[in-house]
Short mmCIF file of C-alpha atoms in Angstrom, two decimals:
data_model
loop_
_atom_site.label_atom_id
_atom_site.label_comp_id
_atom_site.label_asym_id
_atom_site.label_seq_id
_atom_site.Cartn_x
_atom_site.Cartn_y
_atom_site.Cartn_z
CA MET Z 6 12.29 64.25 82.39
CA THR Z 7 13.98 64.57 85.78
CA LEU Z 8 10.61 65.50 87.32
CA ILE Z 9 8.86 62.46 85.83
CA MET Z 10 11.70 60.22 87.03
CA GLY Z 11 11.29 61.74 90.49
CA LEU Z 12 7.60 60.91 90.51
CA ILE Z 13 8.13 57.33 89.28
CA THR Z 14 10.99 56.73 91.74
CA GLY Z 15 8.87 58.13 94.58
CA MET Z 16 5.90 55.94 93.65
CA LEU Z 17 8.00 52.78 93.62
CA PHE Z 18 9.70 53.73 96.91
CA GLY Z 19 6.32 54.56 98.48
CA ALA Z 20 4.91 51.20 97.35
CA LEU Z 21 7.91 49.33 98.85
CA LEU Z 22 7.68 51.27 102.14
CA GLN Z 23 3.95 50.58 102.33
CA GLN Z 24 4.22 46.85 101.59
CA ALA Z 25 7.01 46.55 104.20
CA ARG Z 26 4.70 48.17 106.82
CA VAL Z 27 7.42 50.67 107.73
CA LEU Z 28 5.15 53.70 107.29
CA ARG Z 29 3.39 52.89 110.55
CA PHE Z 30 3.70 54.73 113.83
CA GLU Z 31 3.84 51.34 115.62
CA LYS Z 32 6.84 50.17 113.56
CA GLN Z 33 8.79 53.40 114.08
CA VAL Z 34 8.11 53.85 117.78
CA GLY Z 35 8.41 50.05 118.12
CA ALA Z 36 11.99 50.29 116.85
CA MET Z 37 12.79 53.12 119.27
CA ARG Z 38 11.28 51.06 122.12
CA LEU Z 39 13.42 48.13 120.91
CA LEU Z 40 10.30 45.97 120.41
CA ASP Z 41 10.10 45.65 116.62
CA MET Z 42 13.10 45.95 114.30
CA THR Z 43 11.20 45.98 110.98
CA ILE Z 44 12.41 49.46 110.02
CA VAL Z 45 16.00 48.61 110.90
CA LYS Z 46 15.84 45.47 108.74
CA PHE Z 47 14.35 47.41 105.84
CA MET Z 48 16.75 50.32 106.13
CA LEU Z 49 19.93 48.26 106.51
CA SER Z 50 18.94 46.05 103.55
CA THR Z 51 18.41 49.18 101.45
CA ILE Z 52 21.75 50.59 102.58
CA ILE Z 53 23.74 47.42 101.78
CA VAL Z 54 22.23 46.90 98.32
CA GLY Z 55 22.39 50.65 97.67
CA ALA Z 56 26.04 50.87 98.77
CA ILE Z 57 27.02 48.00 96.44
CA GLY Z 58 25.03 49.59 93.61
CA VAL Z 59 26.26 53.17 93.83
CA HIS Z 60 29.90 52.16 94.39
CA LEU Z 61 29.69 49.81 91.40
CA LEU Z 62 28.36 52.71 89.31
CA ALA Z 63 31.17 54.92 90.62
CA ASP Z 64 33.84 52.29 89.85
CA LEU Z 65 32.46 51.96 86.32
CA GLY Z 66 32.72 55.74 85.96
CA VAL Z 67 28.96 56.16 85.42
CA VAL Z 68 28.46 58.50 88.39
CA SER Z 69 30.56 60.45 90.83
CA PHE Z 70 29.50 61.52 94.30
CA SER Z 71 30.95 62.73 97.54
CA PRO Z 72 29.40 62.36 100.99
CA ARG Z 73 27.86 65.34 102.76
CA GLY Z 74 30.27 67.37 104.85
CA LEU Z 75 31.05 66.08 108.30
CA SER Z 76 30.45 68.61 111.07
CA ILE Z 77 30.29 66.98 114.48
CA GLY Z 78 28.36 70.01 115.81
CA LEU Z 79 25.68 69.82 113.11
CA GLN Z 80 25.22 66.07 113.11
CA VAL Z 81 25.26 65.56 116.88
CA VAL Z 82 22.97 68.47 117.77
CA GLY Z 83 20.71 68.10 114.72
CA GLY Z 84 20.64 64.31 114.98
CA LEU Z 85 19.67 64.31 118.66
CA LEU Z 86 16.95 66.96 118.12
CA PHE Z 87 15.60 64.86 115.25
CA GLY Z 88 15.62 61.73 117.43
CA ILE Z 89 13.75 63.41 120.29
CA GLY Z 90 11.07 64.71 117.93
CA TRP Z 91 10.91 61.36 116.09
CA ALA Z 92 9.92 59.57 119.31
CA PHE Z 93 7.17 62.14 119.90
CA ILE Z 94 5.60 61.98 116.43
CA GLY Z 95 6.47 58.43 115.33
CA TYR Z 96 7.18 59.44 111.75
CA CYS Z 97 10.09 60.80 109.75
CA PRO Z 98 9.63 63.30 106.91
CA GLY Z 99 9.36 60.73 104.11
CA THR Z 100 7.18 58.20 105.93
CA SER Z 101 4.75 60.92 107.08
CA ILE Z 102 3.57 61.51 103.51
CA GLY Z 103 3.22 57.78 102.91
CA ALA Z 104 1.32 57.30 106.18
CA LEU Z 105 -1.16 60.02 105.20
CA ALA Z 106 -1.70 58.23 101.89
CA GLU Z 107 -2.45 54.89 103.58
CA GLY Z 108 -5.21 56.54 105.61
CA ARG Z 109 -3.49 57.40 108.91
CA TYR Z 110 -4.81 60.96 108.75
CA HIS Z 111 -3.64 61.76 112.31
CA VAL Z 112 -0.22 62.26 110.69
CA ILE Z 113 -1.52 65.65 109.48
CA TRP Z 114 -0.51 67.07 112.90
CA PRO Z 115 3.13 65.92 112.70
CA ILE Z 116 3.25 67.21 109.11
CA LEU Z 117 2.04 70.64 110.33
CA GLY Z 118 4.69 70.45 113.07
CA MET Z 119 7.38 69.73 110.49
CA LEU Z 120 6.24 72.65 108.32
CA LEU Z 121 6.44 74.83 111.44
CA GLY Z 122 9.95 73.49 112.09
CA GLY Z 123 10.92 74.21 108.48
CA MET Z 124 9.90 77.83 109.02
CA ILE Z 125 11.74 78.09 112.34
CA PHE Z 126 14.85 76.71 110.66
CA ALA Z 127 14.68 79.48 108.05
CA PHE Z 128 14.96 82.00 110.92
CA ILE Z 129 17.74 80.27 112.90
CA TYR Z 130 19.76 79.32 109.79
CA PRO Z 131 22.44 82.05 110.25
CA LEU Z 132 22.98 81.01 113.90
CA VAL Z 133 23.38 77.36 112.89
CA GLN Z 134 25.91 78.30 110.23
CA ALA Z 135 27.86 80.59 112.54
CA TYR Z 136 27.97 78.56 115.75
CA LEU Z 137 27.30 74.88 115.04
CA ARG Z 138 28.85 74.21 111.65
CA PRO Z 139 32.44 75.11 112.69
CA LEU Z 140 32.42 72.56 115.54
CA GLY Z 141 34.44 69.57 114.36
CA ASN Z 142 34.13 70.45 110.67
CA PHE Z 143 36.00 67.96 108.46
CA GLY Z 144 34.36 68.46 105.06
CA ALA Z 145 33.26 65.54 102.86
CA LEU Z 146 34.77 62.46 104.44
CA SER Z 147 33.88 58.82 103.93
CA LEU Z 148 34.74 55.89 106.18
CA PRO Z 149 37.00 54.26 103.53
CA ASP Z 150 38.87 57.60 103.18
CA LEU Z 151 39.35 57.83 106.92
CA LEU Z 152 40.59 54.24 107.21
CA GLY Z 153 42.58 54.41 103.98
CA VAL Z 154 41.11 51.15 102.68
CA SER Z 155 39.03 50.07 99.66
CA HIS Z 156 35.33 50.91 99.85
CA TRP Z 157 34.57 47.25 99.06
CA LEU Z 158 36.28 46.18 102.29
CA VAL Z 159 34.10 48.60 104.27
CA ILE Z 160 30.93 47.46 102.45
CA ALA Z 161 31.83 43.82 103.17
CA ALA Z 162 32.35 44.63 106.86
CA VAL Z 163 29.01 46.50 107.05
CA ALA Z 164 27.22 43.61 105.32
CA LEU Z 165 28.80 41.07 107.68
CA GLY Z 166 27.82 43.17 110.70
CA ALA Z 167 24.27 43.49 109.38
CA PHE Z 168 24.08 39.70 108.83
CA PHE Z 169 24.87 39.02 112.50
CA LEU Z 170 22.48 41.77 113.62
CA PHE Z 171 19.69 40.30 111.45
CA ARG Z 172 20.37 36.81 112.82
CA PHE Z 173 20.13 38.23 116.35
CA PHE Z 174 16.81 39.96 115.53
CA GLU Z 175 15.33 36.76 114.04
CA LYS Z 176 16.46 34.68 117.04
CA LYS Z 177 14.85 37.14 119.44
CA GLY Z 178 11.74 37.50 117.27
CA LEU Z 179 12.15 41.28 116.99
CA MET J 8 -4.72 40.31 105.36
CA ALA J 9 -2.01 37.65 105.16
CA LYS J 10 0.56 37.50 107.93
CA GLN J 11 3.78 39.11 106.84
CA LYS J 12 6.57 36.69 105.96
CA TRP J 13 9.77 37.05 107.98
CA TYR J 14 11.92 37.85 104.94
CA GLN J 15 9.69 40.64 103.61
CA PRO J 16 11.51 43.60 105.22
CA TYR J 17 14.83 42.32 103.83
CA LEU J 18 13.47 41.63 100.35
CA LEU J 19 11.57 44.93 100.07
CA GLY J 20 14.50 46.85 101.58
CA GLY J 21 16.85 45.23 99.06
CA LEU J 22 14.52 46.24 96.22
CA ALA J 23 14.61 49.82 97.57
CA GLY J 24 18.40 49.59 97.37
CA LEU J 25 18.14 48.57 93.69
CA LEU J 26 15.74 51.48 93.15
CA LEU J 27 18.26 53.87 94.73
CA THR J 28 20.97 52.50 92.43
CA ALA J 29 18.75 52.95 89.36
CA SER J 30 17.85 56.50 90.43
CA VAL J 31 21.49 57.46 90.91
CA GLY J 32 22.48 55.77 87.64
CA ILE J 33 19.72 57.33 85.52
CA THR J 34 19.23 60.86 86.90
CA GLY J 35 22.04 61.15 89.45
CA SER J 36 19.45 61.68 92.19
CA PHE J 37 19.94 60.27 95.68
CA PHE J 38 16.84 59.85 97.88
CA GLY J 39 15.99 62.70 100.25
CA THR J 40 12.80 64.27 101.55
CA SER J 41 13.39 66.75 104.37
CA THR J 42 14.43 69.82 102.32
CA THR J 43 10.96 69.79 100.77
CA PHE J 44 9.43 70.84 104.13
CA PRO J 45 11.22 74.22 104.56
CA ARG J 46 10.72 74.74 100.82
CA LEU J 47 6.97 74.19 101.27
CA SER J 48 6.89 76.40 104.41
CA THR J 49 8.52 79.29 102.59
CA TRP J 50 6.35 78.68 99.52
CA ILE J 51 3.21 78.94 101.67
CA ALA J 52 4.51 82.09 103.39
CA ASP J 53 5.11 83.59 99.98
CA LYS J 54 1.63 82.62 98.74
CA VAL J 55 -0.13 84.18 101.76
CA GLY J 56 1.87 87.35 101.23
CA ILE J 57 4.40 87.21 104.07
CA ASP J 58 7.64 88.68 102.78
CA LEU J 59 10.62 86.91 104.34
CA SER J 60 13.05 87.52 101.50
CA HIS J 61 15.30 89.54 103.84
CA LEU J 62 16.27 86.30 105.65
CA ALA J 63 19.74 84.96 104.85
CA PHE J 64 18.01 81.60 104.32
CA TYR J 65 16.46 82.93 101.10
CA GLN J 66 19.83 83.80 99.64
CA ALA J 67 21.55 80.55 100.63
CA GLY J 68 22.43 78.38 97.64
CA ASN J 69 20.73 80.91 95.31
CA GLY J 70 17.36 80.15 96.85
CA SER J 71 17.64 76.39 96.49
CA LEU J 72 16.49 75.92 100.10
CA THR J 73 13.21 77.80 99.60
CA GLY J 74 10.04 77.40 97.57
CA ALA J 75 11.82 79.06 94.66
CA ALA J 76 13.31 75.62 93.91
CA PHE J 77 9.86 74.13 93.14
CA PRO J 78 9.09 72.08 91.18
CA ASP J 79 12.18 69.93 91.59
CA TRP J 80 13.04 66.22 91.58
CA GLN J 81 12.61 65.92 95.33
CA LEU J 82 9.11 67.48 95.41
CA LEU J 83 7.94 64.98 92.79
CA PHE J 84 9.69 62.18 94.70
CA VAL J 85 7.79 63.12 97.88
CA ILE J 86 4.45 63.33 96.03
CA GLY J 87 5.31 59.97 94.47
CA ILE J 88 5.81 58.36 97.88
CA GLY J 89 2.25 59.37 98.73
CA LEU J 90 0.82 58.08 95.44
CA GLY J 91 2.73 54.81 95.63
CA ALA J 92 1.73 54.21 99.25
CA PHE J 93 -1.91 54.98 98.45
CA ILE J 94 -2.04 52.57 95.51
CA MET J 95 -0.21 49.80 97.38
CA SER J 96 -2.34 50.14 100.52
CA ARG J 97 -5.46 49.80 98.35
CA LEU J 98 -4.03 46.78 96.53
CA ASN J 99 -3.05 44.87 99.68
CA GLY J 100 -6.08 45.98 101.66
CA SER J 101 -4.19 47.70 104.48
CA PHE J 102 -5.57 51.18 103.81
CA LYS J 103 -7.24 52.25 107.06
CA LEU J 104 -8.57 55.57 108.32
CA GLU J 105 -7.20 56.22 111.78
CA SER J 106 -7.73 59.25 114.03
CA LEU J 107 -4.98 58.41 116.56
CA PRO J 108 -2.06 55.96 116.41
CA PRO J 109 -3.21 52.89 118.46
CA MET J 110 0.10 52.55 120.33
CA TRP J 111 0.02 56.24 121.27
CA ALA J 112 -3.62 56.02 122.39
CA ALA J 113 -2.83 52.92 124.50
CA ARG J 114 -0.21 54.94 126.38
CA PHE J 115 -1.71 58.43 126.52
CA GLY J 116 -5.42 57.78 126.08
CA ASP J 117 -7.93 59.07 123.55
CA ARG J 118 -6.69 62.65 123.81
CA LEU J 119 -6.56 64.47 120.51
CA GLY J 120 -5.46 67.76 122.10
CA LEU J 121 -2.41 66.15 123.70
CA ARG J 122 -1.58 64.37 120.43
CA ILE J 123 -1.68 67.71 118.61
CA VAL J 124 0.68 69.25 121.19
CA HIS J 125 3.06 66.24 120.88
CA SER J 126 2.88 66.45 117.10
CA LEU J 127 3.55 70.17 116.74
CA PHE J 128 6.40 70.07 119.28
CA GLY J 129 7.90 66.82 117.97
CA GLY J 130 7.36 67.69 114.32
CA ALA J 131 9.11 71.04 114.75
CA LEU J 132 12.06 69.31 116.48
CA VAL J 133 12.24 66.66 113.73
CA MET J 134 12.48 69.24 110.99
CA ILE J 135 14.82 71.65 112.81
CA GLY J 136 17.00 68.65 113.66
CA ALA J 137 16.92 67.20 110.13
CA ARG J 138 17.91 70.50 108.56
CA ILE J 139 20.65 71.17 111.13
CA ALA J 140 22.03 67.64 110.66
CA GLY J 141 21.76 68.01 106.88
CA GLY J 142 19.32 65.19 106.25
CA CYS J 143 16.71 62.74 107.55
CA PRO J 144 16.56 58.91 107.54
CA SER J 145 16.25 58.98 103.74
CA GLY J 146 18.83 61.65 102.91
CA HIS J 147 21.39 60.76 105.54
CA GLY J 148 20.24 57.29 106.59
CA VAL J 149 19.74 55.62 103.22
CA SER J 150 21.53 57.83 100.69
CA GLY J 151 24.36 59.10 102.86
CA VAL J 152 25.23 55.81 104.54
CA SER J 153 25.13 54.08 101.13
CA GLN J 154 27.89 56.51 100.15
CA LEU J 155 29.70 55.44 103.35
CA GLY J 156 29.76 59.08 104.49
CA LEU J 157 30.89 59.60 108.07
CA SER J 158 28.51 62.55 108.53
CA SER J 159 25.57 60.30 107.66
CA MET J 160 26.69 57.44 109.91
CA LEU J 161 27.02 59.89 112.80
CA ALA J 162 23.63 61.51 112.06
CA LEU J 163 21.89 58.11 111.81
CA ALA J 164 23.40 56.99 115.12
CA MET J 165 22.20 60.23 116.75
CA PHE J 166 18.67 59.84 115.29
CA PHE J 167 18.37 56.47 117.00
CA LEU J 168 20.13 57.54 120.21
CA GLY J 169 17.80 60.53 120.66
CA GLY J 170 14.79 58.43 119.66
CA ILE J 171 15.53 55.45 121.92
CA ILE J 172 16.15 57.62 125.00
CA THR J 173 13.04 59.75 124.38
CA ALA J 174 10.81 56.73 123.64
CA ARG J 175 12.02 55.10 126.86
CA ILE J 176 10.98 58.17 128.85
CA LEU J 177 7.67 58.67 127.00
CA TYR J 178 6.56 55.03 127.13
CA GLN J 179 7.91 54.13 130.56
CA GLY J 180 5.53 51.64 132.12
CA GLY J 181 3.41 51.60 128.97
CA LYS J 182 2.43 48.50 127.08
#
């Protein structure tokens, strides 16, 4: 059941990503070159609707979740390495599969690179755990927890910020 | 192919947010894709007879980081992304076979060898980085930031910081 739901959810997500054109190298590198903000528009819209949805479910007691642990070492080092590689290949892990499916078969090389990276990570895993994870490790921490305010206030602030960002993008034709 | 309407990224992104909500509500599954890559790497190593089971990585989380976790929700989710993108690209006529990304070729020329070097180097960095950070733009970016997690907000900011700086260097003077 869970597997079938995974397949259906993936298919719908893949269809939305494809229709929004965000699977393309040009859209991803375009965002990093600050020329085309399509992926930022898509992603922020998903985040805002998703944040309202999952917090509503949590408030209703349907689900419970906690954010992934905050380790400044892991997220800064890992995040920057990801970003550097992202600019080289023009795809992220999820969009690479979708791009292959829409015919951009050159993405097979980045996919091979990511499989290689997955193997390298298996070897360096103990080093990452021993040296990077302890740097600035705060455990599961959300922004509302840190600020000591309602999550709805934070979601409203994020949505307002996104609204002004979107208006800026549309004015500049990005 | 019709010109894309300005509101499409917002509308389709919002629908993806509803899809995330439904997924969390029905199966408790948040979106994520990057763990599937090391799982597939270790699965392939296992299939070709390379024994790596002595690595601490294989014991972590009772093997949930390796191919032993297959088939799981995330593997099917990743396969689904491919199926959904294939069907949609056929429906809207944007399916196109391409041997090099046009923007890349405009900057670096029609050089497959160089593209392969960029891809293997960059792809390895992407996956090492995603697994160190604990997620990619779907796991951290969409799922984690929707949970308002600080780790995910920091990771997402770093993805873009690293990407913007690197793209600026790579495409300097390019068109």
